[in-house]
Amino acid sequence: MTILLSTLNARYAHASLGLRYLLANMGPLQEQTSLHEFVIGAKTTEIVERLLAQSPRIIGFGIYIWNVEETTKVVAMLKRVAPQVVIVLGGPEVSHEPGEQAIVQMADYLVTGWGDVTFPKLCGEILHGPKPLMKIHAGVQPPMADIAMPYSFYTDNDIANRTLYVEASRGCPFKCEFCLSALDKTAWPFGLDTFLGELETLHARGARLFKFVDRTFNLNIKTSLKIMQFFLDKLEADPDDPVYAHFELVPDHLPDALKDGIRKFPPGALQFEIGIQSFNPAVQALVSRRQDNAKAADNIRWLCEQSHAHLHVDLIAGLPGEDMDSFARGFDQLVALKPHEIQFGILKRLRGTPIIRHTEEHGLVFDPYPPYTILATKLIDFPTMQRLVRFARYWDLVANSGRFAHTLAHVLGDSPFANFMAFSDWIYARTDATHRIALDRLAKLVAQWLETRGMSRTEAAALVGSDYAGRVDAPAEKAKPVASVPQRQARHLAA
């Protein structure tokens, strides 16, 4: 193949939507273009060998915050062993501040922003002339109707074994300064009939798990309802062959019409990712986040109590202007709403985001290496931030995993943040580890912690044992999860 499209995904289960868009829009060059995905952690030499086995003239890499370090090594090796191969970069990580990045310096060309039109044009010029004079090419944003859909380039193997990413729109009208979408002017929808036709084809090919990457799925309620109806129709037509859909939801915009649609979904068919980030109005104003906290809380409460949707709600620690007490109050408030999962994130400085404007005033100190995690602020020092990082990891293991559904309430008590922070400090002191803690050992540690809080050994062992014996990945299953439901959600369903 003359042109290779490549990236390093975070996991095998992730299939690159961006590369498939490029392949779909290569025009006359499509026949000589192929897609080659890898997973981070693969050996650099093996990646380079497999790429060069295709005898490419051009390799285009998709660069993201999670793969830039490893892809830098791949590009460096390619330039040593095959300097004749032209390297073109694209993706969010290299679309901003390119002058500071070693990978950009090594590459031949860079496409910033939208690549659907600009990358094929650049490849044509590289192959057939005139040779491009500029190294950096700003991506041209075409009319949405001119963008060829990528979904036919999901293979049968992708459909059988991987999450299928889809999007009904691009962009976002909101300006949250920690997010790259803050740079967008608005959201641009694809033609709805065309998009639904693509979903229909994917479903007919056997696709059952769809993850929408739209930033604002419920921004246009009429569109949201039509997309949801597509999935409801499939569920009604064959309840024994269910579909699963994941959407990102704006938390304070849930009108009755949307509630009526959501209410119709059975358990295990619908997941919402909801960004709260902070419940502190002053912090929200500081980072340009518009959110009605009362409405957001009411909507989360309604979703928990009146629907079968699985809720994954985000909070971010380390935002400028937020101290530990403020974050703790927000965390406790969110715990009280009882979402299935709270994604406790640590602020990251994504290249190009406006959050950097607060650096001096709020003492923001970021790790200089990806993923550029906040290390300290004026209100949260480095040791405290590291405690929060460990809290986030243990929260994922104990709370979000769904493996300790009955035990968790006893760990949290009436002061969830304070009590779980105490547990986090204790377990770290006992293990000196946040990873590679075997489930058997974790269960014993949780039981021991409950003993330190006054519970008898017998009672603690019985409580933890009730969760441990009932988890869905145990030999004796408490409930068989639906095949199309991701395992972590299945654990929550089985609890």
JSON list of N, CA, C and O in Angstrom, two decimals, residues 213-267:
[
{"chain": "A", "resi": 213, "resn": "VAL", "atom": "N", "xyz": [-19.78, 9.64, 20.44]},
{"chain": "A", "resi": 213, "resn": "VAL", "atom": "CA", "xyz": [-18.73, 10.54, 20.91]},
{"chain": "A", "resi": 213, "resn": "VAL", "atom": "C", "xyz": [-19.19, 12.00, 20.89]},
{"chain": "A", "resi": 213, "resn": "VAL", "atom": "O", "xyz": [-18.41, 12.89, 21.23]},
{"chain": "A", "resi": 214, "resn": "ASP", "atom": "N", "xyz": [-20.45, 12.24, 20.54]},
{"chain": "A", "resi": 214, "resn": "ASP", "atom": "CA", "xyz": [-20.99, 13.60, 20.55]},
{"chain": "A", "resi": 214, "resn": "ASP", "atom": "C", "xyz": [-20.82, 14.23, 21.93]},
{"chain": "A", "resi": 214, "resn": "ASP", "atom": "O", "xyz": [-21.14, 13.61, 22.95]},
{"chain": "A", "resi": 215, "resn": "ARG", "atom": "N", "xyz": [-20.35, 15.47, 21.98]},
{"chain": "A", "resi": 215, "resn": "ARG", "atom": "CA", "xyz": [-20.20, 16.16, 23.25]},
{"chain": "A", "resi": 215, "resn": "ARG", "atom": "C", "xyz": [-21.55, 16.55, 23.86]},
{"chain": "A", "resi": 215, "resn": "ARG", "atom": "O", "xyz": [-21.68, 16.70, 25.07]},
{"chain": "A", "resi": 216, "resn": "THR", "atom": "N", "xyz": [-22.54, 16.74, 23.01]},
{"chain": "A", "resi": 216, "resn": "THR", "atom": "CA", "xyz": [-23.82, 17.30, 23.49]},
{"chain": "A", "resi": 216, "resn": "THR", "atom": "C", "xyz": [-24.97, 16.52, 22.83]},
{"chain": "A", "resi": 216, "resn": "THR", "atom": "O", "xyz": [-25.71, 17.07, 22.03]},
{"chain": "A", "resi": 217, "resn": "PHE", "atom": "N", "xyz": [-25.11, 15.27, 23.19]},
{"chain": "A", "resi": 217, "resn": "PHE", "atom": "CA", "xyz": [-26.13, 14.44, 22.55]},
{"chain": "A", "resi": 217, "resn": "PHE", "atom": "C", "xyz": [-27.52, 15.01, 22.71]},
{"chain": "A", "resi": 217, "resn": "PHE", "atom": "O", "xyz": [-28.33, 14.97, 21.78]},
{"chain": "A", "resi": 218, "resn": "ASN", "atom": "N", "xyz": [-27.83, 15.56, 23.88]},
{"chain": "A", "resi": 218, "resn": "ASN", "atom": "CA", "xyz": [-29.20, 16.05, 24.13]},
{"chain": "A", "resi": 218, "resn": "ASN", "atom": "C", "xyz": [-29.35, 17.54, 23.90]},
{"chain": "A", "resi": 218, "resn": "ASN", "atom": "O", "xyz": [-30.26, 18.17, 24.43]},
{"chain": "A", "resi": 219, "resn": "LEU", "atom": "N", "xyz": [-28.48, 18.12, 23.09]},
{"chain": "A", "resi": 219, "resn": "LEU", "atom": "CA", "xyz": [-28.60, 19.54, 22.79]},
{"chain": "A", "resi": 219, "resn": "LEU", "atom": "C", "xyz": [-29.83, 19.81, 21.92]},
{"chain": "A", "resi": 219, "resn": "LEU", "atom": "O", "xyz": [-30.60, 20.73, 22.16]},
{"chain": "A", "resi": 220, "resn": "ASN", "atom": "N", "xyz": [-30.00, 18.99, 20.88]},
{"chain": "A", "resi": 220, "resn": "ASN", "atom": "CA", "xyz": [-31.16, 19.09, 20.00]},
{"chain": "A", "resi": 220, "resn": "ASN", "atom": "C", "xyz": [-32.10, 17.92, 20.34]},
{"chain": "A", "resi": 220, "resn": "ASN", "atom": "O", "xyz": [-31.84, 16.78, 19.96]},
{"chain": "A", "resi": 221, "resn": "ILE", "atom": "N", "xyz": [-33.16, 18.22, 21.06]},
{"chain": "A", "resi": 221, "resn": "ILE", "atom": "CA", "xyz": [-34.02, 17.16, 21.58]},
{"chain": "A", "resi": 221, "resn": "ILE", "atom": "C", "xyz": [-34.70, 16.37, 20.46]},
{"chain": "A", "resi": 221, "resn": "ILE", "atom": "O", "xyz": [-34.85, 15.14, 20.56]},
{"chain": "A", "resi": 222, "resn": "LYS", "atom": "N", "xyz": [-35.11, 17.03, 19.39]},
{"chain": "A", "resi": 222, "resn": "LYS", "atom": "CA", "xyz": [-35.76, 16.31, 18.30]},
{"chain": "A", "resi": 222, "resn": "LYS", "atom": "C", "xyz": [-34.82, 15.26, 17.70]},
{"chain": "A", "resi": 222, "resn": "LYS", "atom": "O", "xyz": [-35.23, 14.13, 17.43]},
{"chain": "A", "resi": 223, "resn": "THR", "atom": "N", "xyz": [-33.58, 15.64, 17.51]},
{"chain": "A", "resi": 223, "resn": "THR", "atom": "CA", "xyz": [-32.59, 14.69, 16.99]},
{"chain": "A", "resi": 223, "resn": "THR", "atom": "C", "xyz": [-32.35, 13.57, 17.99]},
{"chain": "A", "resi": 223, "resn": "THR", "atom": "O", "xyz": [-32.28, 12.39, 17.63]},
{"chain": "A", "resi": 224, "resn": "SER", "atom": "N", "xyz": [-32.22, 13.93, 19.27]},
{"chain": "A", "resi": 224, "resn": "SER", "atom": "CA", "xyz": [-31.99, 12.93, 20.31]},
{"chain": "A", "resi": 224, "resn": "SER", "atom": "C", "xyz": [-33.12, 11.90, 20.33]},
{"chain": "A", "resi": 224, "resn": "SER", "atom": "O", "xyz": [-32.87, 10.69, 20.43]},
{"chain": "A", "resi": 225, "resn": "LEU", "atom": "N", "xyz": [-34.33, 12.37, 20.24]},
{"chain": "A", "resi": 225, "resn": "LEU", "atom": "CA", "xyz": [-35.47, 11.46, 20.29]},
{"chain": "A", "resi": 225, "resn": "LEU", "atom": "C", "xyz": [-35.48, 10.50, 19.10]},
{"chain": "A", "resi": 225, "resn": "LEU", "atom": "O", "xyz": [-35.80, 9.31, 19.24]},
{"chain": "A", "resi": 226, "resn": "LYS", "atom": "N", "xyz": [-35.13, 10.99, 17.92]},
{"chain": "A", "resi": 226, "resn": "LYS", "atom": "CA", "xyz": [-35.12, 10.13, 16.75]},
{"chain": "A", "resi": 226, "resn": "LYS", "atom": "C", "xyz": [-34.04, 9.06, 16.85]},
{"chain": "A", "resi": 226, "resn": "LYS", "atom": "O", "xyz": [-34.24, 7.91, 16.46]},
{"chain": "A", "resi": 227, "resn": "ILE", "atom": "N", "xyz": [-32.88, 9.45, 17.39]},
{"chain": "A", "resi": 227, "resn": "ILE", "atom": "CA", "xyz": [-31.81, 8.47, 17.55]},
{"chain": "A", "resi": 227, "resn": "ILE", "atom": "C", "xyz": [-32.20, 7.43, 18.61]},
{"chain": "A", "resi": 227, "resn": "ILE", "atom": "O", "xyz": [-32.00, 6.22, 18.42]},
{"chain": "A", "resi": 228, "resn": "MET", "atom": "N", "xyz": [-32.77, 7.90, 19.72]},
{"chain": "A", "resi": 228, "resn": "MET", "atom": "CA", "xyz": [-33.20, 6.96, 20.75]},
{"chain": "A", "resi": 228, "resn": "MET", "atom": "C", "xyz": [-34.29, 6.04, 20.23]},
{"chain": "A", "resi": 228, "resn": "MET", "atom": "O", "xyz": [-34.33, 4.85, 20.57]},
{"chain": "A", "resi": 229, "resn": "GLN", "atom": "N", "xyz": [-35.18, 6.56, 19.39]},
{"chain": "A", "resi": 229, "resn": "GLN", "atom": "CA", "xyz": [-36.24, 5.73, 18.84]},
{"chain": "A", "resi": 229, "resn": "GLN", "atom": "C", "xyz": [-35.68, 4.61, 17.97]},
{"chain": "A", "resi": 229, "resn": "GLN", "atom": "O", "xyz": [-36.23, 3.51, 17.92]},
{"chain": "A", "resi": 230, "resn": "PHE", "atom": "N", "xyz": [-34.57, 4.91, 17.28]},
{"chain": "A", "resi": 230, "resn": "PHE", "atom": "CA", "xyz": [-33.92, 3.87, 16.49]},
{"chain": "A", "resi": 230, "resn": "PHE", "atom": "C", "xyz": [-33.59, 2.67, 17.37]},
{"chain": "A", "resi": 230, "resn": "PHE", "atom": "O", "xyz": [-33.86, 1.51, 17.01]},
{"chain": "A", "resi": 231, "resn": "PHE", "atom": "N", "xyz": [-33.00, 2.94, 18.54]},
{"chain": "A", "resi": 231, "resn": "PHE", "atom": "CA", "xyz": [-32.62, 1.85, 19.43]},
{"chain": "A", "resi": 231, "resn": "PHE", "atom": "C", "xyz": [-33.84, 1.21, 20.09]},
{"chain": "A", "resi": 231, "resn": "PHE", "atom": "O", "xyz": [-33.87, -0.02, 20.27]},
{"chain": "A", "resi": 232, "resn": "LEU", "atom": "N", "xyz": [-34.85, 2.01, 20.42]},
{"chain": "A", "resi": 232, "resn": "LEU", "atom": "CA", "xyz": [-36.07, 1.44, 20.99]},
{"chain": "A", "resi": 232, "resn": "LEU", "atom": "C", "xyz": [-36.76, 0.51, 20.00]},
{"chain": "A", "resi": 232, "resn": "LEU", "atom": "O", "xyz": [-37.29, -0.55, 20.39]},
{"chain": "A", "resi": 233, "resn": "ASP", "atom": "N", "xyz": [-36.74, 0.89, 18.73]},
{"chain": "A", "resi": 233, "resn": "ASP", "atom": "CA", "xyz": [-37.35, 0.03, 17.71]},
{"chain": "A", "resi": 233, "resn": "ASP", "atom": "C", "xyz": [-36.62, -1.31, 17.62]},
{"chain": "A", "resi": 233, "resn": "ASP", "atom": "O", "xyz": [-37.26, -2.37, 17.48]},
{"chain": "A", "resi": 234, "resn": "LYS", "atom": "N", "xyz": [-35.31, -1.29, 17.73]},
{"chain": "A", "resi": 234, "resn": "LYS", "atom": "CA", "xyz": [-34.54, -2.53, 17.67]},
{"chain": "A", "resi": 234, "resn": "LYS", "atom": "C", "xyz": [-34.83, -3.40, 18.89]},
{"chain": "A", "resi": 234, "resn": "LYS", "atom": "O", "xyz": [-34.96, -4.62, 18.79]},
{"chain": "A", "resi": 235, "resn": "LEU", "atom": "N", "xyz": [-34.94, -2.77, 20.05]},
{"chain": "A", "resi": 235, "resn": "LEU", "atom": "CA", "xyz": [-35.24, -3.50, 21.27]},
{"chain": "A", "resi": 235, "resn": "LEU", "atom": "C", "xyz": [-36.63, -4.13, 21.22]},
{"chain": "A", "resi": 235, "resn": "LEU", "atom": "O", "xyz": [-36.84, -5.25, 21.67]},
{"chain": "A", "resi": 236, "resn": "GLU", "atom": "N", "xyz": [-37.57, -3.39, 20.67]},
{"chain": "A", "resi": 236, "resn": "GLU", "atom": "CA", "xyz": [-38.94, -3.92, 20.58]},
{"chain": "A", "resi": 236, "resn": "GLU", "atom": "C", "xyz": [-39.04, -5.05, 19.57]},
{"chain": "A", "resi": 236, "resn": "GLU", "atom": "O", "xyz": [-39.74, -6.04, 19.78]},
{"chain": "A", "resi": 237, "resn": "ALA", "atom": "N", "xyz": [-38.29, -4.91, 18.46]},
{"chain": "A", "resi": 237, "resn": "ALA", "atom": "CA", "xyz": [-38.37, -5.92, 17.40]},
{"chain": "A", "resi": 237, "resn": "ALA", "atom": "C", "xyz": [-37.79, -7.25, 17.85]},
{"chain": "A", "resi": 237, "resn": "ALA", "atom": "O", "xyz": [-38.29, -8.32, 17.45]},
{"chain": "A", "resi": 238, "resn": "ASP", "atom": "N", "xyz": [-36.76, -7.21, 18.69]},
{"chain": "A", "resi": 238, "resn": "ASP", "atom": "CA", "xyz": [-36.13, -8.46, 19.14]},
{"chain": "A", "resi": 238, "resn": "ASP", "atom": "C", "xyz": [-35.54, -8.27, 20.54]},
{"chain": "A", "resi": 238, "resn": "ASP", "atom": "O", "xyz": [-34.35, -8.01, 20.69]},
{"chain": "A", "resi": 239, "resn": "PRO", "atom": "N", "xyz": [-36.36, -8.40, 21.57]},
{"chain": "A", "resi": 239, "resn": "PRO", "atom": "CA", "xyz": [-35.89, -8.20, 22.94]},
{"chain": "A", "resi": 239, "resn": "PRO", "atom": "C", "xyz": [-34.78, -9.17, 23.35]},
{"chain": "A", "resi": 239, "resn": "PRO", "atom": "O", "xyz": [-34.00, -8.87, 24.25]},
{"chain": "A", "resi": 240, "resn": "ASP", "atom": "N", "xyz": [-34.70, -10.31, 22.69]},
{"chain": "A", "resi": 240, "resn": "ASP", "atom": "CA", "xyz": [-33.68, -11.29, 23.04]},
{"chain": "A", "resi": 240, "resn": "ASP", "atom": "C", "xyz": [-32.35, -11.04, 22.36]},
{"chain": "A", "resi": 240, "resn": "ASP", "atom": "O", "xyz": [-31.38, -11.77, 22.58]},
{"chain": "A", "resi": 241, "resn": "ASP", "atom": "N", "xyz": [-32.30, -10.00, 21.51]},
{"chain": "A", "resi": 241, "resn": "ASP", "atom": "CA", "xyz": [-31.05, -9.63, 20.84]},
{"chain": "A", "resi": 241, "resn": "ASP", "atom": "C", "xyz": [-30.85, -8.12, 21.04]},
{"chain": "A", "resi": 241, "resn": "ASP", "atom": "O", "xyz": [-30.92, -7.34, 20.11]},
{"chain": "A", "resi": 242, "resn": "PRO", "atom": "N", "xyz": [-30.59, -7.71, 22.28]},
{"chain": "A", "resi": 242, "resn": "PRO", "atom": "CA", "xyz": [-30.64, -6.28, 22.62]},
{"chain": "A", "resi": 242, "resn": "PRO", "atom": "C", "xyz": [-29.45, -5.48, 22.10]},
{"chain": "A", "resi": 242, "resn": "PRO", "atom": "O", "xyz": [-28.38, -6.03, 21.83]},
{"chain": "A", "resi": 243, "resn": "VAL", "atom": "N", "xyz": [-29.67, -4.19, 21.98]},
{"chain": "A", "resi": 243, "resn": "VAL", "atom": "CA", "xyz": [-28.62, -3.24, 21.63]},
{"chain": "A", "resi": 243, "resn": "VAL", "atom": "C", "xyz": [-28.25, -2.45, 22.89]},
{"chain": "A", "resi": 243, "resn": "VAL", "atom": "O", "xyz": [-29.02, -2.39, 23.86]},
{"chain": "A", "resi": 244, "resn": "TYR", "atom": "N", "xyz": [-27.08, -1.85, 22.84]},
{"chain": "A", "resi": 244, "resn": "TYR", "atom": "CA", "xyz": [-26.59, -1.05, 23.97]},
{"chain": "A", "resi": 244, "resn": "TYR", "atom": "C", "xyz": [-26.05, 0.26, 23.39]},
{"chain": "A", "resi": 244, "resn": "TYR", "atom": "O", "xyz": [-25.27, 0.25, 22.43]},
{"chain": "A", "resi": 245, "resn": "ALA", "atom": "N", "xyz": [-26.48, 1.39, 23.97]},
{"chain": "A", "resi": 245, "resn": "ALA", "atom": "CA", "xyz": [-26.05, 2.70, 23.48]},
{"chain": "A", "resi": 245, "resn": "ALA", "atom": "C", "xyz": [-25.51, 3.55, 24.62]},
{"chain": "A", "resi": 245, "resn": "ALA", "atom": "O", "xyz": [-26.06, 3.56, 25.73]},
{"chain": "A", "resi": 246, "resn": "HIS", "atom": "N", "xyz": [-24.42, 4.24, 24.35]},
{"chain": "A", "resi": 246, "resn": "HIS", "atom": "CA", "xyz": [-23.75, 5.11, 25.33]},
{"chain": "A", "resi": 246, "resn": "HIS", "atom": "C", "xyz": [-23.76, 6.53, 24.78]},
{"chain": "A", "resi": 246, "resn": "HIS", "atom": "O", "xyz": [-23.30, 6.78, 23.66]},
{"chain": "A", "resi": 247, "resn": "PHE", "atom": "N", "xyz": [-24.29, 7.49, 25.58]},
{"chain": "A", "resi": 247, "resn": "PHE", "atom": "CA", "xyz": [-24.37, 8.88, 25.16]},
{"chain": "A", "resi": 247, "resn": "PHE", "atom": "C", "xyz": [-23.75, 9.79, 26.22]},
{"chain": "A", "resi": 247, "resn": "PHE", "atom": "O", "xyz": [-23.80, 9.49, 27.42]},
{"chain": "A", "resi": 248, "resn": "GLU", "atom": "N", "xyz": [-23.20, 10.91, 25.77]},
{"chain": "A", "resi": 248, "resn": "GLU", "atom": "CA", "xyz": [-22.74, 11.95, 26.69]},
{"chain": "A", "resi": 248, "resn": "GLU", "atom": "C", "xyz": [-23.85, 12.98, 26.83]},
{"chain": "A", "resi": 248, "resn": "GLU", "atom": "O", "xyz": [-24.31, 13.55, 25.83]},
{"chain": "A", "resi": 249, "resn": "LEU", "atom": "N", "xyz": [-24.28, 13.23, 28.05]},
{"chain": "A", "resi": 249, "resn": "LEU", "atom": "CA", "xyz": [-25.49, 14.01, 28.31]},
{"chain": "A", "resi": 249, "resn": "LEU", "atom": "C", "xyz": [-25.15, 15.35, 28.98]},
{"chain": "A", "resi": 249, "resn": "LEU", "atom": "O", "xyz": [-24.34, 15.39, 29.90]},
{"chain": "A", "resi": 250, "resn": "VAL", "atom": "N", "xyz": [-25.76, 16.42, 28.51]},
{"chain": "A", "resi": 250, "resn": "VAL", "atom": "CA", "xyz": [-25.68, 17.71, 29.21]},
{"chain": "A", "resi": 250, "resn": "VAL", "atom": "C", "xyz": [-26.57, 17.60, 30.44]},
{"chain": "A", "resi": 250, "resn": "VAL", "atom": "O", "xyz": [-27.77, 17.33, 30.32]},
{"chain": "A", "resi": 251, "resn": "PRO", "atom": "N", "xyz": [-26.04, 17.80, 31.65]},
{"chain": "A", "resi": 251, "resn": "PRO", "atom": "CA", "xyz": [-26.78, 17.42, 32.86]},
{"chain": "A", "resi": 251, "resn": "PRO", "atom": "C", "xyz": [-28.01, 18.25, 33.18]},
{"chain": "A", "resi": 251, "resn": "PRO", "atom": "O", "xyz": [-28.93, 17.75, 33.82]},
{"chain": "A", "resi": 252, "resn": "ASP", "atom": "N", "xyz": [-28.04, 19.52, 32.76]},
{"chain": "A", "resi": 252, "resn": "ASP", "atom": "CA", "xyz": [-29.17, 20.36, 33.17]},
{"chain": "A", "resi": 252, "resn": "ASP", "atom": "C", "xyz": [-30.19, 20.58, 32.07]},
{"chain": "A", "resi": 252, "resn": "ASP", "atom": "O", "xyz": [-30.95, 21.55, 32.08]},
{"chain": "A", "resi": 253, "resn": "HIS", "atom": "N", "xyz": [-30.21, 19.66, 31.09]},
{"chain": "A", "resi": 253, "resn": "HIS", "atom": "CA", "xyz": [-31.14, 19.81, 29.96]},
{"chain": "A", "resi": 253, "resn": "HIS", "atom": "C", "xyz": [-31.82, 18.47, 29.70]},
{"chain": "A", "resi": 253, "resn": "HIS", "atom": "O", "xyz": [-31.36, 17.68, 28.89]},
{"chain": "A", "resi": 254, "resn": "LEU", "atom": "N", "xyz": [-32.92, 18.25, 30.41]},
{"chain": "A", "resi": 254, "resn": "LEU", "atom": "CA", "xyz": [-33.63, 16.98, 30.31]},
{"chain": "A", "resi": 254, "resn": "LEU", "atom": "C", "xyz": [-35.13, 17.23, 30.30]},
{"chain": "A", "resi": 254, "resn": "LEU", "atom": "O", "xyz": [-35.84, 16.96, 31.28]},
{"chain": "A", "resi": 255, "resn": "PRO", "atom": "N", "xyz": [-35.66, 17.74, 29.21]},
{"chain": "A", "resi": 255, "resn": "PRO", "atom": "CA", "xyz": [-37.09, 18.03, 29.14]},
{"chain": "A", "resi": 255, "resn": "PRO", "atom": "C", "xyz": [-37.94, 16.76, 29.19]},
{"chain": "A", "resi": 255, "resn": "PRO", "atom": "O", "xyz": [-37.44, 15.64, 29.01]},
{"chain": "A", "resi": 256, "resn": "ASP", "atom": "N", "xyz": [-39.22, 16.94, 29.42]},
{"chain": "A", "resi": 256, "resn": "ASP", "atom": "CA", "xyz": [-40.12, 15.80, 29.61]},
{"chain": "A", "resi": 256, "resn": "ASP", "atom": "C", "xyz": [-40.14, 14.85, 28.43]},
{"chain": "A", "resi": 256, "resn": "ASP", "atom": "O", "xyz": [-40.23, 13.62, 28.61]},
{"chain": "A", "resi": 257, "resn": "ALA", "atom": "N", "xyz": [-40.05, 15.39, 27.22]},
{"chain": "A", "resi": 257, "resn": "ALA", "atom": "CA", "xyz": [-40.08, 14.53, 26.03]},
{"chain": "A", "resi": 257, "resn": "ALA", "atom": "C", "xyz": [-38.91, 13.54, 26.04]},
{"chain": "A", "resi": 257, "resn": "ALA", "atom": "O", "xyz": [-39.06, 12.37, 25.69]},
{"chain": "A", "resi": 258, "resn": "LEU", "atom": "N", "xyz": [-37.75, 14.01, 26.46]},
{"chain": "A", "resi": 258, "resn": "LEU", "atom": "CA", "xyz": [-36.59, 13.14, 26.52]},
{"chain": "A", "resi": 258, "resn": "LEU", "atom": "C", "xyz": [-36.73, 12.13, 27.66]},
{"chain": "A", "resi": 258, "resn": "LEU", "atom": "O", "xyz": [-36.37, 10.96, 27.52]},
{"chain": "A", "resi": 259, "resn": "LYS", "atom": "N", "xyz": [-37.27, 12.57, 28.78]},
{"chain": "A", "resi": 259, "resn": "LYS", "atom": "CA", "xyz": [-37.51, 11.65, 29.89]},
{"chain": "A", "resi": 259, "resn": "LYS", "atom": "C", "xyz": [-38.45, 10.53, 29.46]},
{"chain": "A", "resi": 259, "resn": "LYS", "atom": "O", "xyz": [-38.24, 9.36, 29.83]},
{"chain": "A", "resi": 260, "resn": "ASP", "atom": "N", "xyz": [-39.47, 10.86, 28.70]},
{"chain": "A", "resi": 260, "resn": "ASP", "atom": "CA", "xyz": [-40.42, 9.84, 28.26]},
{"chain": "A", "resi": 260, "resn": "ASP", "atom": "C", "xyz": [-39.71, 8.78, 27.42]},
{"chain": "A", "resi": 260, "resn": "ASP", "atom": "O", "xyz": [-40.02, 7.57, 27.52]},
{"chain": "A", "resi": 261, "resn": "GLY", "atom": "N", "xyz": [-38.79, 9.20, 26.57]},
{"chain": "A", "resi": 261, "resn": "GLY", "atom": "CA", "xyz": [-38.05, 8.25, 25.76]},
{"chain": "A", "resi": 261, "resn": "GLY", "atom": "C", "xyz": [-37.10, 7.41, 26.59]},
{"chain": "A", "resi": 261, "resn": "GLY", "atom": "O", "xyz": [-37.01, 6.19, 26.43]},
{"chain": "A", "resi": 262, "resn": "ILE", "atom": "N", "xyz": [-36.38, 8.04, 27.52]},
{"chain": "A", "resi": 262, "resn": "ILE", "atom": "CA", "xyz": [-35.41, 7.35, 28.37]},
{"chain": "A", "resi": 262, "resn": "ILE", "atom": "C", "xyz": [-36.11, 6.29, 29.22]},
{"chain": "A", "resi": 262, "resn": "ILE", "atom": "O", "xyz": [-35.58, 5.19, 29.42]},
{"chain": "A", "resi": 263, "resn": "ARG", "atom": "N", "xyz": [-37.31, 6.62, 29.68]},
{"chain": "A", "resi": 263, "resn": "ARG", "atom": "CA", "xyz": [-38.05, 5.72, 30.57]},
{"chain": "A", "resi": 263, "resn": "ARG", "atom": "C", "xyz": [-38.37, 4.38, 29.89]},
{"chain": "A", "resi": 263, "resn": "ARG", "atom": "O", "xyz": [-38.58, 3.36, 30.56]},
{"chain": "A", "resi": 264, "resn": "LYS", "atom": "N", "xyz": [-38.38, 4.37, 28.58]},
{"chain": "A", "resi": 264, "resn": "LYS", "atom": "CA", "xyz": [-38.78, 3.16, 27.85]},
{"chain": "A", "resi": 264, "resn": "LYS", "atom": "C", "xyz": [-37.65, 2.13, 27.73]},
{"chain": "A", "resi": 264, "resn": "LYS", "atom": "O", "xyz": [-37.92, 0.98, 27.39]},
{"chain": "A", "resi": 265, "resn": "PHE", "atom": "N", "xyz": [-36.41, 2.54, 28.01]},
{"chain": "A", "resi": 265, "resn": "PHE", "atom": "CA", "xyz": [-35.30, 1.61, 27.82]},
{"chain": "A", "resi": 265, "resn": "PHE", "atom": "C", "xyz": [-35.23, 0.61, 28.97]},
{"chain": "A", "resi": 265, "resn": "PHE", "atom": "O", "xyz": [-35.34, 0.98, 30.13]},
{"chain": "A", "resi": 266, "resn": "PRO", "atom": "N", "xyz": [-35.02, -0.66, 28.65]},
{"chain": "A", "resi": 266, "resn": "PRO", "atom": "CA", "xyz": [-34.91, -1.68, 29.70]},
{"chain": "A", "resi": 266, "resn": "PRO", "atom": "C", "xyz": [-33.52, -1.63, 30.35]},
{"chain": "A", "resi": 266, "resn": "PRO", "atom": "O", "xyz": [-32.61, -0.97, 29.85]},
{"chain": "A", "resi": 267, "resn": "PRO", "atom": "N", "xyz": [-33.33, -2.33, 31.46]},
{"chain": "A", "resi": 267, "resn": "PRO", "atom": "CA", "xyz": [-32.00, -2.39, 32.08]},
{"chain": "A", "resi": 267, "resn": "PRO", "atom": "C", "xyz": [-30.96, -2.94, 31.11]},
{"chain": "A", "resi": 267, "resn": "PRO", "atom": "O", "xyz": [-31.24, -3.84, 30.32]}
]
